Short mmCIF file of C-alpha atoms and ligand atoms in Angstrom, two decimals:
data_model
loop_
_atom_site.label_atom_id
_atom_site.label_comp_id
_atom_site.label_asym_id
_atom_site.label_seq_id
_atom_site.Cartn_x
_atom_site.Cartn_y
_atom_site.Cartn_z
CA MET A 1 -12.67 16.07 -12.75
CA PRO A 2 -9.48 13.97 -11.75
CA ALA A 3 -10.47 10.99 -9.40
CA VAL A 4 -7.86 10.74 -6.70
CA TYR A 5 -6.79 8.70 -3.78
CA VAL A 6 -7.11 10.32 -0.16
CA LYS A 7 -3.49 9.35 0.61
CA GLU A 8 -2.43 12.14 -2.03
CA ILE A 9 -5.14 14.64 -1.52
CA GLY A 10 -3.00 17.22 -0.02
CA LYS A 11 -1.37 17.94 -3.44
CA PHE A 12 -4.75 18.97 -4.61
CA ASN A 13 -5.42 21.58 -1.79
CA GLY A 14 -7.69 24.34 -3.35
CA GLN A 15 -8.87 22.21 -6.27
CA GLU A 16 -11.92 20.11 -7.07
CA VAL A 17 -11.39 16.39 -7.22
CA THR A 18 -13.32 13.21 -7.12
CA VAL A 19 -12.79 10.54 -4.48
CA ARG A 20 -14.17 6.85 -5.33
CA GLY A 21 -14.73 4.77 -2.04
CA TRP A 22 -17.12 3.70 0.41
CA LEU A 23 -19.02 5.32 3.37
CA TYR A 24 -17.06 4.83 6.76
CA ASN A 25 -19.38 7.13 8.83
CA LYS A 26 -21.62 9.67 8.84
CA ARG A 27 -23.00 12.64 11.16
CA SER A 28 -24.76 15.71 11.23
CA SER A 29 -24.43 18.74 13.08
CA GLY A 30 -27.08 21.81 12.37
CA LYS A 31 -27.10 22.59 8.83
CA ILE A 32 -24.23 20.90 8.00
CA ARG A 33 -23.65 16.83 7.16
CA PHE A 34 -20.46 14.96 7.36
CA LEU A 35 -19.72 11.70 5.23
CA LEU A 36 -16.61 10.26 6.53
CA VAL A 37 -15.55 8.50 3.18
CA ARG A 38 -12.83 5.55 2.86
CA ASP A 39 -11.11 4.58 -0.18
CA GLY A 40 -8.36 2.20 1.03
CA THR A 41 -5.57 4.47 1.06
CA GLY A 42 -7.09 6.69 3.97
CA LEU A 43 -10.14 8.53 5.21
CA ILE A 44 -11.36 11.87 4.26
CA GLN A 45 -14.25 13.88 5.86
CA CYS A 46 -16.56 15.37 3.39
CA VAL A 47 -18.77 18.29 4.17
CA LEU A 48 -22.68 18.76 2.76
CA ASP A 49 -23.55 22.46 3.37
CA ARG A 50 -27.09 22.88 2.51
CA SER A 51 -26.54 26.67 1.60
CA SER A 52 -24.20 25.77 -1.22
CA ILE A 53 -25.48 22.62 -3.01
CA SER A 54 -28.62 21.39 -4.62
CA PRO A 55 -31.38 19.72 -2.52
CA GLU A 56 -30.90 16.35 -4.27
CA VAL A 57 -27.15 16.29 -3.48
CA PHE A 58 -27.74 17.47 0.17
CA ASP A 59 -30.52 14.84 0.47
CA SER A 60 -28.24 11.69 -0.76
CA TYR A 61 -26.94 12.03 2.89
CA GLU A 62 -30.14 10.59 3.97
CA LYS A 63 -30.05 7.40 1.85
CA LEU A 64 -26.40 6.73 2.56
CA SER A 65 -25.68 3.89 4.96
CA GLN A 66 -22.43 2.40 6.21
CA GLU A 67 -20.36 0.72 3.50
CA SER A 68 -22.38 2.08 0.42
CA SER A 69 -20.42 2.77 -2.48
CA LEU A 70 -20.09 6.45 -3.42
CA MET A 71 -18.18 9.00 -5.64
CA VAL A 72 -17.77 12.19 -4.06
CA THR A 73 -16.61 15.54 -5.78
CA GLY A 74 -15.49 18.74 -3.99
CA LYS A 75 -12.90 21.09 -3.30
CA VAL A 76 -9.78 20.16 -1.17
CA ARG A 77 -9.50 22.38 1.89
CA GLU A 78 -6.67 22.09 4.64
CA ASP A 79 -8.10 21.89 7.99
CA LYS A 80 -5.80 20.81 10.81
CA ARG A 81 -8.97 19.38 12.88
CA ALA A 82 -9.89 16.96 10.20
CA PRO A 83 -8.62 13.44 10.29
CA GLY A 84 -5.70 13.53 7.80
CA GLY A 85 -5.69 17.26 7.73
CA TYR A 86 -7.78 17.96 4.99
CA GLU A 87 -11.65 18.18 4.07
CA LEU A 88 -13.57 17.95 0.74
CA ASN A 89 -16.43 20.44 0.48
CA LEU A 90 -18.61 18.36 -1.54
CA SER A 91 -20.60 19.85 -4.73
CA ASP A 92 -21.80 16.43 -5.85
CA VAL A 93 -22.28 12.75 -4.44
CA GLU A 94 -22.82 10.08 -7.01
CA VAL A 95 -24.19 7.00 -4.86
CA VAL A 96 -22.87 3.63 -6.70
CA GLN A 97 -24.54 1.16 -4.59
CA VAL A 98 -26.47 1.45 -1.25
CA ALA A 99 -25.31 -1.25 1.40
CA ILE A 100 -28.32 -2.32 3.54
CA ASP A 101 -27.94 -3.61 6.84
CA TYR A 102 -24.12 -3.96 7.01
CA PRO A 103 -23.50 -6.52 9.66
CA ILE A 104 -20.19 -5.06 11.36
CA SER A 105 -21.21 -1.86 13.22
CA PRO A 106 -18.56 0.16 15.06
CA LYS A 107 -19.86 -1.21 18.33
CA GLU A 108 -17.78 -4.22 19.93
CA HIS A 109 -18.44 -7.66 18.17
CA GLY A 110 -16.98 -11.06 19.43
CA VAL A 111 -14.01 -12.26 17.40
CA GLU A 112 -15.91 -15.48 16.05
CA PHE A 113 -18.58 -12.98 14.52
CA LEU A 114 -15.98 -11.01 12.93
CA MET A 115 -14.04 -13.91 11.45
CA ASP A 116 -17.06 -15.27 9.92
CA ARG A 117 -17.34 -12.15 8.32
CA ARG A 118 -13.59 -11.63 7.85
CA HIS A 119 -14.48 -10.95 3.90
CA LEU A 120 -16.07 -7.79 5.35
CA TRP A 121 -14.05 -7.28 8.30
CA LEU A 122 -11.16 -6.25 6.20
CA ARG A 123 -12.45 -2.99 5.58
CA SER A 124 -12.27 -1.89 9.32
CA SER A 125 -9.44 0.50 9.94
CA ARG A 126 -7.41 -1.86 12.42
CA GLN A 127 -7.33 -4.59 10.15
CA GLN A 128 -6.50 -2.41 7.27
CA THR A 129 -3.46 -1.38 9.33
CA ILE A 130 -2.16 -4.56 10.31
CA LEU A 131 -2.53 -5.87 6.81
CA LYS A 132 -0.71 -2.72 5.45
CA LEU A 133 2.19 -3.38 8.02
CA ARG A 134 2.06 -7.22 6.85
CA ASN A 135 2.54 -5.93 3.10
CA GLU A 136 5.41 -3.73 4.52
CA ILE A 137 7.07 -6.54 6.16
CA ILE A 138 7.33 -8.75 3.24
CA LYS A 139 8.57 -5.92 1.36
CA ALA A 140 11.32 -5.17 3.69
CA ILE A 141 12.11 -9.35 3.94
CA ARG A 142 12.42 -9.32 0.03
CA ASP A 143 14.36 -6.15 0.03
CA TYR A 144 16.89 -7.64 2.46
CA PHE A 145 17.30 -10.85 0.15
CA TYR A 146 17.72 -8.75 -2.55
CA GLU A 147 20.16 -6.50 -1.46
CA ASN A 148 22.16 -9.28 0.21
CA ASP A 149 22.40 -11.17 -3.39
CA PHE A 150 19.93 -13.97 -2.35
CA ILE A 151 18.24 -15.33 -5.45
CA LEU A 152 14.53 -16.06 -5.32
CA ILE A 153 13.31 -19.84 -5.92
CA ASP A 154 9.88 -20.39 -5.90
CA THR A 155 9.71 -23.91 -4.41
CA PRO A 156 6.65 -26.37 -5.40
CA ILE A 157 3.58 -26.70 -3.12
CA LEU A 158 2.51 -30.05 -4.17
CA THR A 159 5.57 -32.53 -3.26
CA GLY A 160 6.21 -36.04 -3.15
CA SER A 161 8.49 -36.03 -0.26
CA ILE A 162 7.85 -34.99 3.30
CA GLY A 163 9.63 -31.87 4.43
CA GLU A 164 9.06 -32.06 8.27
CA THR A 165 7.22 -34.80 9.78
CA ALA A 166 4.63 -37.11 8.64
CA ALA A 167 2.35 -36.21 11.81
CA THR A 168 1.04 -32.72 10.19
CA LEU A 169 0.58 -33.62 6.38
CA PHE A 170 -2.12 -32.61 4.03
CA SER A 171 -2.16 -34.97 1.32
CA THR A 172 -4.51 -35.38 -1.75
CA GLU A 173 -4.53 -37.99 -4.60
CA TYR A 174 -2.34 -37.38 -7.39
CA PHE A 175 -3.26 -39.11 -10.78
CA ASN A 176 -1.10 -42.36 -10.98
CA LEU A 177 1.68 -41.36 -8.71
CA GLY A 178 0.10 -41.90 -5.46
CA LYS A 179 0.02 -39.36 -2.88
CA ALA A 180 1.09 -35.77 -3.09
CA TYR A 181 1.46 -33.68 -0.06
CA LEU A 182 1.06 -29.87 0.45
CA ALA A 183 4.37 -28.29 1.24
CA GLN A 184 5.11 -28.12 4.71
CA THR A 185 8.49 -26.22 3.95
CA GLY A 186 10.37 -25.39 0.74
CA GLN A 187 13.68 -26.08 2.55
CA LEU A 188 14.60 -29.33 0.56
CA TYR A 189 14.36 -27.58 -2.80
CA VAL A 190 16.16 -24.30 -1.59
CA GLU A 191 18.75 -26.91 -0.25
CA ALA A 192 19.12 -28.14 -4.02
CA ALA A 193 18.95 -24.54 -5.31
CA CYS A 194 21.60 -23.22 -2.97
CA VAL A 195 24.41 -25.45 -4.62
CA ALA A 196 23.06 -23.90 -7.85
CA PHE A 197 23.11 -20.33 -6.97
CA GLY A 198 25.12 -20.19 -3.42
CA LYS A 199 22.49 -18.00 -1.82
CA VAL A 200 18.99 -18.52 -2.30
CA TYR A 201 15.45 -18.07 -0.67
CA CYS A 202 11.84 -18.98 -1.23
CA PHE A 203 8.91 -17.43 0.20
CA GLY A 204 5.38 -18.97 -0.05
CA PRO A 205 2.43 -20.58 1.67
CA THR A 206 3.22 -23.69 3.60
CA PHE A 207 0.61 -26.13 4.85
CA ARG A 208 0.48 -28.25 8.30
CA ALA A 209 -2.44 -30.24 9.47
CA GLU A 210 -1.55 -28.82 13.01
CA LYS A 211 -4.41 -29.97 15.61
CA SER A 212 -3.10 -27.16 18.11
CA LYS A 213 -5.62 -24.39 18.67
CA THR A 214 -3.13 -21.92 19.93
CA ARG A 215 -2.91 -18.38 19.45
CA ARG A 216 0.41 -19.19 17.30
CA HIS A 217 -0.83 -21.72 14.96
CA LEU A 218 -2.46 -21.84 11.60
CA THR A 219 -2.72 -24.69 9.18
CA GLU A 220 -1.65 -22.55 6.16
CA PHE A 221 0.75 -20.01 6.66
CA TRP A 222 3.57 -18.07 4.96
CA MET A 223 7.21 -18.78 5.41
CA VAL A 224 10.50 -17.29 3.99
CA GLU A 225 13.32 -19.58 4.00
CA GLY A 226 16.98 -18.57 3.22
CA GLU A 227 19.49 -21.33 2.17
CA MET A 228 23.22 -20.89 2.12
CA ALA A 229 26.02 -22.78 0.66
CA TYR A 230 29.23 -22.88 2.90
CA TYR A 231 27.57 -21.18 5.81
CA ASP A 232 27.81 -23.22 9.16
CA HIS A 233 25.48 -22.91 12.19
CA ASN A 234 26.90 -20.03 13.45
CA ASP A 235 26.96 -18.05 9.94
CA ASN A 236 23.28 -19.01 9.84
CA MET A 237 22.45 -17.06 13.35
CA ASP A 238 24.19 -14.12 11.78
CA VAL A 239 22.08 -14.13 8.72
CA GLN A 240 18.77 -14.29 10.87
CA GLU A 241 19.88 -11.76 13.21
CA GLU A 242 20.89 -9.35 10.28
CA LEU A 243 17.26 -10.20 8.68
CA VAL A 244 15.28 -9.42 11.74
CA VAL A 245 16.97 -6.09 12.71
CA TYR A 246 16.57 -5.12 9.14
CA VAL A 247 12.75 -5.49 8.97
CA VAL A 248 12.42 -4.01 12.29
CA GLU A 249 14.41 -1.24 11.57
CA ARG A 250 12.50 -0.74 8.34
CA ILE A 251 8.98 -0.71 10.13
CA LEU A 252 10.22 1.79 12.88
CA GLU A 253 11.45 4.10 10.33
CA LYS A 254 8.43 3.94 7.93
CA LYS A 255 5.27 2.85 9.88
CA ARG A 256 5.66 4.38 13.20
CA ALA A 257 2.04 6.24 13.44
CA GLU A 258 0.48 2.94 12.02
CA LEU A 259 2.00 0.89 14.94
CA GLU A 260 1.21 3.83 17.34
CA SER A 261 -2.49 3.52 15.91
CA LEU A 262 -2.56 0.04 16.92
CA GLY A 263 -1.44 0.92 20.58
CA ARG A 264 1.90 -0.96 19.98
CA ASP A 265 4.46 0.00 22.63
CA LEU A 266 7.38 0.80 20.39
CA SER A 267 10.25 0.47 23.21
CA PRO A 268 10.66 -3.50 22.93
CA LEU A 269 10.88 -2.86 19.03
CA GLU A 270 13.58 -0.21 19.41
CA ASN A 271 15.54 -2.64 21.35
CA VAL A 272 16.05 -5.04 18.59
CA LYS A 273 19.43 -4.34 17.53
CA LYS A 274 22.61 -6.51 17.29
CA PRO A 275 23.74 -8.81 18.99
CA PHE A 276 20.93 -11.11 19.88
CA ALA A 277 21.89 -13.50 22.95
CA ARG A 278 23.05 -17.05 21.86
CA ILE A 279 22.27 -19.56 24.55
CA LEU A 280 22.49 -23.53 24.31
CA TYR A 281 19.18 -25.65 24.91
CA ASP A 282 21.15 -27.28 27.74
CA GLU A 283 21.21 -23.64 29.38
CA ALA A 284 17.48 -23.26 28.42
CA ILE A 285 16.57 -26.21 30.42
CA LYS A 286 18.41 -24.92 33.33
CA ILE A 287 16.89 -21.66 33.58
CA LEU A 288 13.72 -23.03 32.94
CA GLN A 289 14.32 -25.45 35.85
CA LYS A 290 15.47 -22.69 38.20
CA LYS A 291 12.17 -20.98 37.50
CA GLY A 292 10.45 -24.02 38.72
CA SER A 293 9.62 -25.61 35.44
CA LYS A 294 9.40 -29.48 35.50
CA ILE A 295 10.95 -29.71 32.01
CA GLN A 296 13.42 -32.40 31.58
CA TRP A 297 16.53 -32.65 29.37
CA GLY A 298 15.07 -34.30 26.12
CA ASP A 299 11.85 -32.50 26.28
CA ASP A 300 10.85 -30.24 23.57
CA LEU A 301 10.15 -26.51 24.60
CA GLY A 302 6.38 -25.78 24.72
CA GLY A 303 4.91 -22.30 24.29
CA GLU A 304 5.00 -21.21 27.91
CA ASP A 305 8.54 -22.30 28.18
CA GLU A 306 9.37 -20.20 25.37
CA THR A 307 7.52 -17.44 27.03
CA VAL A 308 9.51 -17.82 30.26
CA LEU A 309 12.91 -17.65 28.52
CA ALA A 310 12.12 -14.94 26.32
CA ASN A 311 11.09 -12.76 29.27
CA GLU A 312 14.78 -13.22 30.34
CA PHE A 313 16.02 -10.90 27.47
CA ASP A 314 15.16 -7.54 25.96
CA ARG A 315 15.46 -8.57 22.51
CA PRO A 316 14.98 -12.01 20.40
CA VAL A 317 17.09 -14.79 21.48
CA PHE A 318 18.47 -17.76 19.81
CA ILE A 319 18.20 -21.30 21.55
CA SER A 320 20.45 -23.88 19.86
CA CYS A 321 21.67 -27.33 19.76
CA TYR A 322 18.23 -29.21 20.64
CA PRO A 323 18.02 -32.96 21.15
CA LYS A 324 17.88 -34.54 17.88
CA GLU A 325 14.78 -36.33 18.82
CA VAL A 326 12.68 -33.20 18.91
CA LYS A 327 13.93 -31.85 15.55
CA ALA A 328 13.80 -32.70 11.97
CA PHE A 329 15.88 -35.50 10.01
CA TYR A 330 17.71 -33.31 8.11
CA MET A 331 19.86 -31.47 10.65
CA LYS A 332 23.61 -31.92 10.92
CA PRO A 333 24.64 -33.78 14.10
CA ASN A 334 26.24 -31.83 16.52
CA PRO A 335 30.07 -32.97 16.74
CA ASP A 336 30.37 -31.53 20.33
CA ASP A 337 27.59 -33.68 21.54
CA PRO A 338 25.88 -36.03 19.16
CA ARG A 339 22.77 -36.28 21.07
CA THR A 340 21.93 -33.00 19.83
CA SER A 341 21.67 -31.15 16.58
CA LEU A 342 23.18 -28.13 14.94
CA CYS A 343 19.94 -26.21 15.02
CA ASN A 344 18.70 -23.02 16.49
CA ASP A 345 15.17 -21.46 17.21
CA LEU A 346 14.72 -17.73 17.57
CA LEU A 347 12.26 -16.61 19.98
CA ALA A 348 10.55 -13.05 19.72
CA PRO A 349 9.96 -11.46 22.88
CA GLU A 350 6.63 -10.45 24.67
CA GLY A 351 5.34 -14.06 24.50
CA TYR A 352 5.29 -14.33 20.76
CA GLY A 353 7.50 -17.63 20.91
CA GLU A 354 9.37 -19.16 17.97
CA ILE A 355 9.47 -17.04 14.75
CA ILE A 356 12.17 -18.88 13.08
CA GLY A 357 13.32 -22.38 12.93
CA ALA A 358 16.87 -23.16 11.39
CA SER A 359 19.53 -25.53 11.09
CA GLN A 360 22.92 -26.36 9.45
CA ARG A 361 21.91 -29.49 7.25
CA ASN A 362 23.27 -32.79 7.17
CA ASP A 363 25.62 -32.83 4.11
CA ASP A 364 26.93 -36.55 4.64
CA TYR A 365 25.13 -39.26 2.48
CA ASP A 366 25.42 -42.20 5.01
CA SER A 367 24.49 -40.44 8.27
CA LEU A 368 21.56 -38.69 6.28
CA LEU A 369 20.41 -41.77 4.87
CA ALA A 370 20.57 -43.51 8.31
CA ARG A 371 18.33 -40.73 9.66
CA ILE A 372 15.76 -41.14 6.71
CA LYS A 373 15.40 -44.60 7.51
CA GLU A 374 15.48 -44.18 11.16
CA GLU A 375 12.48 -41.83 10.83
CA LYS A 376 10.87 -44.33 8.59
CA LEU A 377 10.66 -41.98 5.58
CA PRO A 378 10.13 -43.66 2.17
CA VAL A 379 13.78 -43.55 0.92
CA ASP A 380 12.85 -43.36 -2.88
CA ALA A 381 11.07 -40.12 -2.43
CA TYR A 382 14.23 -38.71 -1.01
CA GLU A 383 16.67 -40.16 -3.83
CA TRP A 384 17.05 -36.34 -5.34
CA TYR A 385 17.53 -34.86 -2.07
CA LEU A 386 20.31 -37.59 -1.14
CA ASP A 387 22.04 -36.83 -4.50
CA LEU A 388 22.84 -33.44 -3.20
CA ARG A 389 25.16 -35.25 -0.64
CA LYS A 390 26.88 -37.32 -3.67
CA TYR A 391 27.77 -34.57 -6.00
CA GLY A 392 29.45 -31.42 -4.96
CA SER A 393 28.27 -31.72 -1.42
CA VAL A 394 29.05 -28.51 1.18
CA PRO A 395 28.48 -27.51 4.45
CA HIS A 396 25.10 -25.42 4.37
CA SER A 397 22.53 -23.84 6.45
CA GLY A 398 19.32 -22.00 6.23
CA PHE A 399 16.31 -20.92 8.25
CA GLY A 400 12.48 -20.53 7.92
CA LEU A 401 10.73 -17.41 9.43
CA GLY A 402 7.15 -17.58 9.81
CA LEU A 403 5.50 -14.63 8.33
CA GLU A 404 2.36 -14.38 10.48
CA ARG A 405 4.04 -14.85 13.81
CA THR A 406 6.54 -12.18 12.82
CA VAL A 407 3.66 -9.71 11.86
CA ALA A 408 1.80 -10.51 14.90
CA TRP A 409 4.69 -9.54 17.36
CA ILE A 410 5.84 -6.48 15.23
CA CYS A 411 2.16 -5.47 15.48
CA GLY A 412 1.73 -6.38 18.95
CA VAL A 413 -1.59 -8.54 17.94
CA LYS A 414 -2.31 -11.08 20.20
CA HIS A 415 -3.52 -13.91 18.03
CA ILE A 416 -1.77 -14.62 14.52
CA ARG A 417 -5.35 -15.11 13.01
CA GLU A 418 -5.49 -11.30 12.30
CA SER A 419 -1.96 -11.11 10.71
CA ILE A 420 -3.09 -13.04 7.60
CA PRO A 421 -6.25 -11.62 5.44
CA PHE A 422 -7.94 -15.20 5.53
CA PRO A 423 -6.70 -17.51 8.29
CA ARG A 424 -7.04 -21.40 8.03
CA THR A 425 -7.12 -23.30 11.27
CA ILE A 426 -8.51 -26.31 12.12
CA TYR A 427 -11.91 -24.99 12.79
CA ARG A 428 -11.89 -22.65 9.86
CA LEU A 429 -12.18 -23.09 6.39
CA TYR A 430 -14.98 -20.10 5.58
CA PRO A 431 -14.88 -17.37 4.00
O1 LIG B 1 10.51 -24.41 12.79
P1 LIG B 1 9.64 -25.10 11.37
O2 LIG B 1 8.94 -26.13 11.40
O3 LIG B 1 11.03 -25.11 10.44
C1 LIG B 1 10.92 -25.55 8.87
O4 LIG B 1 9.89 -25.73 8.53
C2 LIG B 1 12.18 -25.36 8.37
N1 LIG B 1 12.03 -26.29 7.33
C3 LIG B 1 12.67 -23.92 8.10
C4 LIG B 1 14.12 -24.20 7.61
O5 LIG B 1 15.11 -24.31 7.96
N2 LIG B 1 14.17 -23.76 6.08
O6 LIG B 1 9.06 -23.38 10.97
C5 LIG B 1 9.46 -22.39 10.60
C6 LIG B 1 8.62 -21.36 11.21
C7 LIG B 1 8.39 -21.30 12.81
O7 LIG B 1 9.63 -20.81 13.42
C8 LIG B 1 7.22 -20.64 12.79
O8 LIG B 1 7.70 -19.03 12.83
C9 LIG B 1 6.32 -20.67 11.49
O9 LIG B 1 7.39 -21.39 10.74
N3 LIG B 1 5.42 -21.92 11.76
C10 LIG B 1 4.05 -21.49 12.07
N4 LIG B 1 3.52 -20.57 11.83
C11 LIG B 1 2.09 -20.48 11.89
N5 LIG B 1 1.46 -21.55 12.14
C12 LIG B 1 2.20 -22.90 12.39
N6 LIG B 1 1.20 -23.95 12.17
C13 LIG B 1 3.60 -22.80 12.27
N7 LIG B 1 4.36 -23.65 12.05
C14 LIG B 1 5.66 -23.06 11.92
MG1 LIG B 2 10.49 -25.18 14.69
#
């Protein structure tokens, strides 16, 4: 008997097949018993009819509990009323293992209860849908870069130089070489690579010892970072805009039904078209003050400020040229206003906040060295980075898009902990 996946069951209409999976649910109705079986690709309703099978097979219904593993064999029959459009009329059931007292029942559970059982919670259909969307979003991101001739450069996770800020470092002893830091970003390394290859990107886990317990912060998250030689601040925003439009279009094209099953309102996603508004930090402050905020020029934007600003627009919005004090050391000073940097954030709509942080990089040896010293970073750890400003330095720019925030936004999931398989936060290292 060919073992098939539920996803492709329609190809076997009228034939006898085996599905290998787990029991999602069951119910009985008169002389008929129904097993709802999931196999990771979908759900299939399986029918046990007493009149056509052996009593042993029929009675397996009794001992099967939620999440028991099983192999079911039967004839595929089209049935418009069944979930997925097909049913299996079972001739055989092979029980692989009986799961006793599976802790997650279809009733409501608190989120901490579920997060403590994240290793099991992944089996529920909503969590599967979110993580399959994450898979599709990652594929779209990689396709964008591939189609646009960016070279993938994998950057190290153990690093000797601080990528962003000393405030949120995880560190570990590294043999005789002192401290190693878990990467906060791959940026410094893709800057080196863009001089070798022109256009590059990295995509990997990044780490921040964030004490914040907001719905937007993880201590381990995935970031995709593009870096382009000879691109300035505006070229940089063009790439970010294209990437975000590309990803959202792909998901709307391929995953509408999945988004709808999450209850996602699609209309804000349909608006994600070029061009995105580009406003200066100065204007952002004025908008916020007009809305009654106490924010002053020089302050960083908080999560609430970002939501207020984003609500002024019907699609993502770029905020650029923040004061240099609230941004990282490697950004190029803005020639029009040296108090600020040539940087931008991209804010997602609907309160999801900053999904991209970006800048043109400081390509001048002396002023970069001065900034490294100003930030009291250890200069010797940056010698290699400063080399890039000695040998063929060019204007270059790049950005980092946070994967989990992007997944949360596209899926319409409130808290980013559901947009990663095993979230790490200040309070969670388990499972
Ligand atoms: O703005 P950030 O800190 O920028 C950088 O790391 C740059 N080196 C990127 C670059 O220019 N190559 O982080 C980039 C993005 C944020 O916009 C956000 O989406 C995400 O990473 N991010 C987080 N996501 C989840 N949890 C956290 N603690 C995050 N911190 C940043
Ligand atoms: Mg940022």
